[in-house]
Coordinates of C-alpha atoms and ligand atoms in Angstrom, one line a residue:
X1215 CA 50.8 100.4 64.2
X1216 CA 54.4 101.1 64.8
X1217 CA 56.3 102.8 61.8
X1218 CA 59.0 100.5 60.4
X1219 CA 61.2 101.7 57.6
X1220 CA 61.3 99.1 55.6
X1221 CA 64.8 97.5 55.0
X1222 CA 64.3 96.6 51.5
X1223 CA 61.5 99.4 50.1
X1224 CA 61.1 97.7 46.5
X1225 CA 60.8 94.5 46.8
X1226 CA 57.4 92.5 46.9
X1227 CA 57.1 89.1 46.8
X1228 CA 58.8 86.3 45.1
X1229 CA 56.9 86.5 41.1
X1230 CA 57.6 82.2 41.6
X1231 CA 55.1 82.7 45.2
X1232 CA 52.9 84.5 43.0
X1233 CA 52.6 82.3 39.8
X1234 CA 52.4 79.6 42.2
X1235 CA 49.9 80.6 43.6
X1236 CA 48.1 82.2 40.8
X1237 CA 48.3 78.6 39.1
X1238 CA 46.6 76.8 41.7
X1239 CA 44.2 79.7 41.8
X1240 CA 42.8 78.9 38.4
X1241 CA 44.0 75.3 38.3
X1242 CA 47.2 75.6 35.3
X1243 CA 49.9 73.4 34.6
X1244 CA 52.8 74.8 36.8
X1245 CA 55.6 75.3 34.5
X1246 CA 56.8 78.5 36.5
X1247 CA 58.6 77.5 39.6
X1248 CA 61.5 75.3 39.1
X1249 CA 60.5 72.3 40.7
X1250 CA 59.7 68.7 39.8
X1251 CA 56.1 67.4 39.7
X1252 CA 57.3 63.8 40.3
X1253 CA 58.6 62.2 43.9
X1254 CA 62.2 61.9 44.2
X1255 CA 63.8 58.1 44.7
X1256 CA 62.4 55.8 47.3
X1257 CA 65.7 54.8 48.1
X1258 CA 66.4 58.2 49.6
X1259 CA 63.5 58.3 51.6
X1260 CA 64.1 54.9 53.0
X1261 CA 67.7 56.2 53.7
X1262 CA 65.9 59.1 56.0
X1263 CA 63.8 57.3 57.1
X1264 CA 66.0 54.9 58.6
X1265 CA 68.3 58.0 59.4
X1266 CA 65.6 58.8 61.8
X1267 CA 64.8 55.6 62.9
X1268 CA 68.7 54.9 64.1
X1269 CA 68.4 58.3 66.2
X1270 CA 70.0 60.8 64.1
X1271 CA 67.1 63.3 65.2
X1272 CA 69.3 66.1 67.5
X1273 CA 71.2 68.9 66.3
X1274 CA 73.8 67.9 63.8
X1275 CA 77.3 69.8 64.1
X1276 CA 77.2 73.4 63.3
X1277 CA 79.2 73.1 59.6
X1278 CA 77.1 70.4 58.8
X1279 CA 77.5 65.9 59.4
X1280 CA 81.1 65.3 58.7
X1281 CA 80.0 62.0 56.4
X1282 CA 78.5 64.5 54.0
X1283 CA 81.1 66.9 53.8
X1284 CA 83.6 63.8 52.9
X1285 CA 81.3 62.9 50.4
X1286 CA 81.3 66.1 48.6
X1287 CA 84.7 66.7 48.9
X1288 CA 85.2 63.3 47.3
X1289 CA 82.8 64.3 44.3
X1290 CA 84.4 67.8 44.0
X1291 CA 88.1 66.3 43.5
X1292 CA 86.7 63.5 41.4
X1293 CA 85.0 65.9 39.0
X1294 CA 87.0 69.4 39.2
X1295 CA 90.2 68.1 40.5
X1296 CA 89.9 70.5 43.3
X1297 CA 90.7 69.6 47.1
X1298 CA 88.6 70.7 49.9
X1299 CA 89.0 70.2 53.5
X1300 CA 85.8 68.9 54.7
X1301 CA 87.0 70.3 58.2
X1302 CA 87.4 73.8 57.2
X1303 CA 85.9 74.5 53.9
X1304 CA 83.0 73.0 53.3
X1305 CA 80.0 73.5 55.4
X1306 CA 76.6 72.2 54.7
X1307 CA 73.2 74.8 54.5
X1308 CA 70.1 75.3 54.3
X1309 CA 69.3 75.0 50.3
X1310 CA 71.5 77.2 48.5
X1311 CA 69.7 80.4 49.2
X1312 CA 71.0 80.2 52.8
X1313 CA 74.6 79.8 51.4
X1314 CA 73.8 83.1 48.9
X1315 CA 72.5 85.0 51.8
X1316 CA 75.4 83.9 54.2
X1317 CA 78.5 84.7 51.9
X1318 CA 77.1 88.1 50.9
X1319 CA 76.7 88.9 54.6
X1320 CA 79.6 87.4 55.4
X1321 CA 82.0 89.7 52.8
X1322 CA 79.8 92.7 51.7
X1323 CA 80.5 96.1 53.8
X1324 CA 78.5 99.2 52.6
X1325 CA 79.5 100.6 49.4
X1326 CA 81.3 97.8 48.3
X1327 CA 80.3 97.1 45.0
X1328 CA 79.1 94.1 43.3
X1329 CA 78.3 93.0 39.5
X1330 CA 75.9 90.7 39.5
X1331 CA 74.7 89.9 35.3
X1332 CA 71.1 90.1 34.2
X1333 CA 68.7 88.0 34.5
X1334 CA 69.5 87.2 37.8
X1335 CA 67.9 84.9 40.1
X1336 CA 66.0 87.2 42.3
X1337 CA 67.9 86.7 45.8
X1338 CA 71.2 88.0 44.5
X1339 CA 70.3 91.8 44.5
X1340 CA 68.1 92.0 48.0
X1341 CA 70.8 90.2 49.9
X1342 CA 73.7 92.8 48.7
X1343 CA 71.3 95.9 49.4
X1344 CA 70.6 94.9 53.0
X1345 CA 74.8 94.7 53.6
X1346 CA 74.4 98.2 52.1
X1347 CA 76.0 97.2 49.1
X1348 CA 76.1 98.6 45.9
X1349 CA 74.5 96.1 42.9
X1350 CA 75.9 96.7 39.3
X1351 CA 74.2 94.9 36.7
X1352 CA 74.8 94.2 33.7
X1353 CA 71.9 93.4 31.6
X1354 CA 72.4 90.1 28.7
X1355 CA 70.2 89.7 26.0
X1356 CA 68.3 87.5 24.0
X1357 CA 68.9 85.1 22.3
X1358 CA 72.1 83.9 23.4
X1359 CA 72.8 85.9 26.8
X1360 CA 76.6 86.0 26.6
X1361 CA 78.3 88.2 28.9
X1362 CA 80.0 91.1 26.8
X1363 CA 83.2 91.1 29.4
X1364 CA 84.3 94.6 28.1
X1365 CA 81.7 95.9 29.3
X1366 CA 82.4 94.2 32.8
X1367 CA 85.3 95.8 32.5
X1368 CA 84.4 98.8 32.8
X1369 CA 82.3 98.3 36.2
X1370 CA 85.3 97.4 37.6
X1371 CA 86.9 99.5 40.1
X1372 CA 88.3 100.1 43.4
X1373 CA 85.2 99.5 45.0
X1374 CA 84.2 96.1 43.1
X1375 CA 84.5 93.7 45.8
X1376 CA 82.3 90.4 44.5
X1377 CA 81.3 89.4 40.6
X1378 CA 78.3 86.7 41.0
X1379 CA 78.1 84.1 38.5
X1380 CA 75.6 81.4 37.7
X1381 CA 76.2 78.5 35.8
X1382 CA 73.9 76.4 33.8
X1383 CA 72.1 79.5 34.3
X1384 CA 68.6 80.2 35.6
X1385 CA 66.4 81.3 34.1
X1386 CA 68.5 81.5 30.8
X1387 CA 69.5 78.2 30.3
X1388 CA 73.1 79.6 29.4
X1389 CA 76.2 78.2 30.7
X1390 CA 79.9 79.7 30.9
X1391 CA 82.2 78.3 28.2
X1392 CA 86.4 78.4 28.8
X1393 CA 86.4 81.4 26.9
X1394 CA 84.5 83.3 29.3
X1395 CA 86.5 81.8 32.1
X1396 CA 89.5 82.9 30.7
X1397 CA 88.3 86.3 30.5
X1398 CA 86.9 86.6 33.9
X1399 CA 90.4 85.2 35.2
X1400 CA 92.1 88.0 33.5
X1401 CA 90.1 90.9 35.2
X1402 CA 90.3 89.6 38.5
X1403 CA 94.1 89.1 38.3
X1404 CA 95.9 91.1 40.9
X1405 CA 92.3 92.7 41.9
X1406 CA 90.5 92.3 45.7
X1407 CA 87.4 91.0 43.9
X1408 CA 85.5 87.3 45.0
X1409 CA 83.6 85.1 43.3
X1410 CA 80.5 83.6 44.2
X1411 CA 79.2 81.0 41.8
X1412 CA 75.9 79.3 42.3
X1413 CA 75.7 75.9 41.0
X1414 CA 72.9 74.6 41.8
X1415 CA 72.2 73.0 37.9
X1416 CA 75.6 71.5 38.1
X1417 CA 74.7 68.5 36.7
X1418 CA 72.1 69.4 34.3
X1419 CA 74.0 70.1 31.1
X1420 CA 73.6 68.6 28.3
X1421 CA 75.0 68.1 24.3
X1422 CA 77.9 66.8 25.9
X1423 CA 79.5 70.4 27.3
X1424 CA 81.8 70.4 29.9
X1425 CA 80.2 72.3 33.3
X1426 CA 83.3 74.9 33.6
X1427 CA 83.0 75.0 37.9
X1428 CA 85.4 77.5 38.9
X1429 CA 86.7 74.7 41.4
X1430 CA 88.5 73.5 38.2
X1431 CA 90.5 76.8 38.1
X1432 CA 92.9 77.6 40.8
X1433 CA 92.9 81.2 40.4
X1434 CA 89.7 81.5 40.7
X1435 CA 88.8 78.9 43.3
X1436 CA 91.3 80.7 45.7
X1437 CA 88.6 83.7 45.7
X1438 CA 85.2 81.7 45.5
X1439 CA 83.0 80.8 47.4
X1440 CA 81.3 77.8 45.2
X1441 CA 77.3 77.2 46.2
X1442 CA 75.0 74.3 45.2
X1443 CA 71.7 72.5 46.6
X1444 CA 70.8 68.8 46.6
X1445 CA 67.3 69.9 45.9
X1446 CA 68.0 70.5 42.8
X1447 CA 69.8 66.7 41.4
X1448 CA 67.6 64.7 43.9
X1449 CA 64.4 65.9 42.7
X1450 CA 63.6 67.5 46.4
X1451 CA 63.5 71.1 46.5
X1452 CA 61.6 70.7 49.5
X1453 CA 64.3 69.7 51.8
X1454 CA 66.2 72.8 51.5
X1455 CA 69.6 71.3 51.8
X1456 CA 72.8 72.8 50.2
X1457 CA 76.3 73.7 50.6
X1458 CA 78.9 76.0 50.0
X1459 CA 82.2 75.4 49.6
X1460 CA 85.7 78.2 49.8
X1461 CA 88.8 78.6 51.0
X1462 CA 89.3 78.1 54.8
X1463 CA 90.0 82.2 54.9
X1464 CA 86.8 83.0 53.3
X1465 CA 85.0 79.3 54.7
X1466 CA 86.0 81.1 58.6
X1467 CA 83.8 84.3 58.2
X1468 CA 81.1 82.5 55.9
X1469 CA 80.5 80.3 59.4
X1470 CA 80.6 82.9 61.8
X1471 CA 77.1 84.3 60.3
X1472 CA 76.2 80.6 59.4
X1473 CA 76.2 79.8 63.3
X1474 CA 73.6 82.9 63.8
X1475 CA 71.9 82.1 61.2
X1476 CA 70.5 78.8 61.4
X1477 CA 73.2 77.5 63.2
X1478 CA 73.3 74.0 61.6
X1479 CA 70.7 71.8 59.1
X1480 CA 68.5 69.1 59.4
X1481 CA 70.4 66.1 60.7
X1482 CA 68.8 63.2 58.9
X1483 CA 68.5 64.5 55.5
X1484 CA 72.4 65.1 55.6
X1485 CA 72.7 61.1 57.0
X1486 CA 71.1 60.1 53.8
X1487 CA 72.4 62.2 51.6
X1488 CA 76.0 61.3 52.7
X1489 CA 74.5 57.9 51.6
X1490 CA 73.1 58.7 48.3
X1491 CA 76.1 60.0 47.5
X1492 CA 78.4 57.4 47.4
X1493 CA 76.9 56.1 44.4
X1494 CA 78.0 58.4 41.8
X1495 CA 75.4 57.2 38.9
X1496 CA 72.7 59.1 41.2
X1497 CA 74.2 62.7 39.8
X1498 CA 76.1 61.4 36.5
X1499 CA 72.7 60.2 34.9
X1500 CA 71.2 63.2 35.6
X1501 CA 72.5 65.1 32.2
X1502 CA 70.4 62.0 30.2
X1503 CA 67.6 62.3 32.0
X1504 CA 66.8 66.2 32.1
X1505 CA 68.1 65.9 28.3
X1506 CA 65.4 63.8 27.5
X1507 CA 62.9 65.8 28.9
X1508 CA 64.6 69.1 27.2
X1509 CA 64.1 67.5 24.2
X1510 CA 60.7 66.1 24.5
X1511 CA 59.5 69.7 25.6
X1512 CA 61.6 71.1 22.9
X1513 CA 60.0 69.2 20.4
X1514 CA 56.2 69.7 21.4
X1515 CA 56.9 73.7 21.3
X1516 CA 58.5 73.5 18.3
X1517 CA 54.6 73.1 16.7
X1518 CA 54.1 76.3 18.7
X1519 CA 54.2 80.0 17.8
X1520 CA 56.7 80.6 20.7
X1521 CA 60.1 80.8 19.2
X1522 CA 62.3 78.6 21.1
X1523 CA 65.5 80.3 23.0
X1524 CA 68.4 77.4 23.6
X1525 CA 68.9 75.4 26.1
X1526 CA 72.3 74.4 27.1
X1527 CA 71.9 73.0 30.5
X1528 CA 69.3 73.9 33.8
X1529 CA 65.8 72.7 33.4
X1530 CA 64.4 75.8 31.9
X1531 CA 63.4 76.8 28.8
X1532 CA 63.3 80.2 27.8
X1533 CA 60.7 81.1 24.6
X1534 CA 60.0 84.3 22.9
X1535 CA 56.5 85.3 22.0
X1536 CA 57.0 88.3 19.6
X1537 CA 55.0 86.6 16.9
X1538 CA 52.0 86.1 18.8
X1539 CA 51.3 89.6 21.1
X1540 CA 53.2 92.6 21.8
X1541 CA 51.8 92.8 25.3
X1542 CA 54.3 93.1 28.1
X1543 CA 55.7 89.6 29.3
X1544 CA 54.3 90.4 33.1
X1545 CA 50.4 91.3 31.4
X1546 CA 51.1 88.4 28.8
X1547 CA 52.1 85.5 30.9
X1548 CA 48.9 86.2 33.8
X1549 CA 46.6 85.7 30.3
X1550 CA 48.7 83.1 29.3
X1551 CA 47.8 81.2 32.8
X1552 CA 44.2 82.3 33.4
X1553 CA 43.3 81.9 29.2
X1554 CA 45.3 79.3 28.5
X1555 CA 46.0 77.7 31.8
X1556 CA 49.7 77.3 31.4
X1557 CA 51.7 79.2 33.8
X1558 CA 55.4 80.3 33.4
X1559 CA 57.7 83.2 34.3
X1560 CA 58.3 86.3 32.6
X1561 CA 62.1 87.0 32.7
X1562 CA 61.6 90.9 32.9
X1563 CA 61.0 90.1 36.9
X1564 CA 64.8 88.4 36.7
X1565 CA 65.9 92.4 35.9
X1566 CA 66.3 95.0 38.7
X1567 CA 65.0 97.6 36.0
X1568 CA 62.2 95.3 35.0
X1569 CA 63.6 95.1 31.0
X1570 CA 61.7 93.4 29.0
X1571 CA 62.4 91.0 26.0
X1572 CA 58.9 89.2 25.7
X1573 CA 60.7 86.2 26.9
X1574 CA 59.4 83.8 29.4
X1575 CA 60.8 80.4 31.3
X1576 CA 59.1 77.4 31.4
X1577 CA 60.3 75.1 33.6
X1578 CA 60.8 71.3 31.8
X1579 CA 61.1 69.3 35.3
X1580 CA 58.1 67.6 34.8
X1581 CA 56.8 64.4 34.0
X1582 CA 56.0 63.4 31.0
X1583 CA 51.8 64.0 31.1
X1584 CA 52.0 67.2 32.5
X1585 CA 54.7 68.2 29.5
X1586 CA 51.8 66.8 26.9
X1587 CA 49.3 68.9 28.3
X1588 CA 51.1 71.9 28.5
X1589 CA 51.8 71.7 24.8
X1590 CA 48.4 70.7 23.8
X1591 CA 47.2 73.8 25.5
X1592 CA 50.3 76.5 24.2
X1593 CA 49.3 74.8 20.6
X1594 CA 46.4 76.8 21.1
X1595 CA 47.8 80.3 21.9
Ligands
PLP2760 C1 70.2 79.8 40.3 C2 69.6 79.3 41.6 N1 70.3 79.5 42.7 C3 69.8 79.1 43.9 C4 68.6 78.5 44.0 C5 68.1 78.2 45.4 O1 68.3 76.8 45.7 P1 67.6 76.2 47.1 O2 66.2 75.9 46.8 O3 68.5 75.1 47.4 O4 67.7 77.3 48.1 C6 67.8 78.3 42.9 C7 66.5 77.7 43.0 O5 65.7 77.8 42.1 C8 68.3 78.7 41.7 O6 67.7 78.6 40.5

C-alpha cells in the first residue's frame, strides 16, 4: 500500500449512508435520510423524457441551460424582489452540495475563518477544513435553537471571512425570523465577511411565516452567495440538480472552480425543469402539502413518549427522548432501528464536538402508510 495522509483525518462516513443502510439491513421504516418515499410528478418525467427525446442529450453550457436560469431569476424577483442576471449570476449545479463545496473553495484561503452554527448539516465543516480554513461553531440548543448573536459576536474578527446560514433549517426545523436578520446585518456592516445561505427547504414553511431569504435584503445579498436544490420541492433528490445564485463578483470565482469541477449538469433535467417552473403552483403548494404531513406526523407522536421539538418549516422533526432512556442518542437511535425498526438520526452527529441533547430527526417526507407505521411502532418504545 502507498501511505496517503489523509486530507480529512476525522471524518467517516455520512451517519445518513449509514442509517441508510442500517435500515435496509434490518428492514425499518426509513425516517433518517431526508428523502421522499413517494415518486415525484409524472408530468416532470414526461417533461424529461421528452427533453431527451427532442435531443437535449450533449453537454449543456457550463453555467447551466439559459431557460432555467430565466426561470429562476423570474421566481427569485417574483418572491424576494431581488434581480439576478441569469448571464452572470446565477449558475446551475449539481444538487446543492456541489454549490456548498464550490463557493467555499471558491472564497476560503487558509486560516480564514468561518462560523458555521450548530447542528450543522454535515458538509459545511469538511469542505472549509480542506481550503485550510478555520470552522467556528457555535453550538444552539434545544428546544428552540435560536442563534444567541452576542455570542457571534464575539467570534468575529479580522480573520472571519464567511458566516453560513441555513434556513428552514436541517435538521432543526428552525427558521431565521427578521429579528435575527436584522442582527446579522448589523455585524456584518462595514466587515469583509460573506454569506452563504443554503436554501434548500425554501418552500417548506409553514404556519404562515414569511421565508426571510437573504435575497430580500440588499445588504446582505451583495455578500451572498444564495444556494438551493430542486431535489428538495420536486420530490427528486435523486437528480442532484441545484443552483446558486451571487453577485457577478462573487458568481465569477464561484465558476472558475465550477468549470473544474463538474464543468456543467445534466442537460435534460435542466430542459424540464425550466418547464416545470413556469407554473408557479408546483413550489407555492408545497407549504400545504408538507404542512399536512407535519401535522399528521405531529399528531401520531404526540401519543408517544418522545417529547415533540417544533417544527417551523423543513420536513424534519426533531423529538427528545429524555423520558424514555438516558442512553446516548448515537447507542439509542441503532436500538431504536434494530428493536423497534424505526430509523432516524441522532443530531449529536450534526456537532463537530459530537454534543449531545438526546434529540433525534425524523424525517416526515413520507407517505402517509409509511407515517402510520412508524407511529404504531414508536407507540411501543
Ligand atoms: C441543509 C441542506 N443543504 C444541502 C443539502 C444537499 O442538497 P442536494 O441533495 O441538492 O445536494 C441538503 C440535503 O439534505 C440539506 O438538508
Amino acid at each position: 500500500m502507498i501511505s496517503v495522509i489523509s486530507k480529512l483525518p476525522q471524518t467517516g462516513t455520512t451517519i445518513f449512508t449509514v442509517m441508510s443502510a442500517l435500515a435496509n439491513e434490518v428492514d425499518a421504516i426509513n425516517l433518517s435520510q431526508g428523502f421522499p418515499d413517494y415518486n415525484c410528478s409524472p408530468e416532470l418525467i414526461e417533461l424529461v423524457n421528452n427533453a431527451m427525446k427532442n435531443g437535449h442529450n450533449q453537454y449543456a453550457p457550463m453555467a447551466g441551460v439559459m431557460s432555467l436560469r430565466e426561470r429562476i431569476a423570474e421566481k427569485t424577483e417574483n418572491l424576494y424582489g431581488a434581480v439576478y442576471n441569469p448571464d452572470t449570476e446565477i449558475t446551475i449545479t449539481a444538487g446543492c452540495t456541489q454549490a456548498i463545496f464550490t463557493a467555499i473553495s471558491a472564497v476560503i484561503h487558509p486560516n480564514d475563518e468561518v462560523i458555521i452554527f450548530e447542528p450543522a448539516f454535515d458538509c459545511y465543516a469538511p469542505a472549509i477544513k480542506l481550503m485550510g480554513g478555520v470552522v467556528k461553531s457555535l453550538a444552539l440548543e434545544p428546544p428552540n435553537y435560536r442563534i444567541a448573536w452576542d455570542m457571534v459576536k464575539r467570534l468575529v474578527n479580522q480573520k472571519t471571512k464567511m458566516i453560513i446560514l441555513n434556513s428552514p433549517h436541517n435538521p432543526t426545523a428552525t427558521i431565521l425570523h427578521k429579528e435575527d436578520i436584522d442582527e446579522l446585518s448589523a455585524l456584518v456592516k462595514n466587515q469583509d465577511i460573506l454569506i452563504l445561505s443554503d436554501e434548500v427547504y425554501e418552500h417548506l414553511i409553514y404556519d404562515g411565516e414569511t421565508h426571510h431569504s437573504v435575497a430580500r435584503y440588499p445588504e446582505l445579498q451583495q455578500r451572498s452567495f444564495i444556494v438551493a436544490s430542486f431535489g428538495k420541492p420536486f420530490h427528486a433528490t435523486g437528480w442532484k440538480v441545484g443552483y446558486c445564485m451571487a453577485p457577478a463578483y462573487l458568481m465569477h470565482e464561484f465558476r472558475k472552480i465550477h468549470q473544474f469541477l463538474v464543468f456543467s449538469v445534466n442537460t435534460p433535467i435542466q430542459y424540464a425543469i425550466a418547464e416545470h417552473l413556469k407554473n408557479e403552483q408546483t413550489y407555492l403548494d408545497l407549504p400545504e402539502f408538507f404542512q399536512q404531513k407535519r401535522d399528521y406526523f405531529r399528531k401520531g407522536l404526540e401519543q408517544t413518549r418522545f417529547e415533540l421539538l417544533p417544527c417551523h418549516g423543513s420536513y424534519f422533526q426533531s423529538v427528545r427522548y429524555s423520558a424514555i432512556s438516558d442512553e446516548k442518542d448515537a447507542d439509542f437511535v441503532l436500538r431504536l432501528t434494530k428493536e423497534f425498526g424505526v430509523a432516524a438520526i441522532p443530531v449529536s452527529a450534526f456537532y463537530t464536538k459530537g454534543i449531545d441533547h438526546h434529540v433525534l430527526r425524523f424525517c416526515f417526507a413520507k407517505r402517509q402508510e409509511t407515517l402510520d407505521k412508524a407511529v404504531d411502532r414508536l407507540l411501543k418504545v
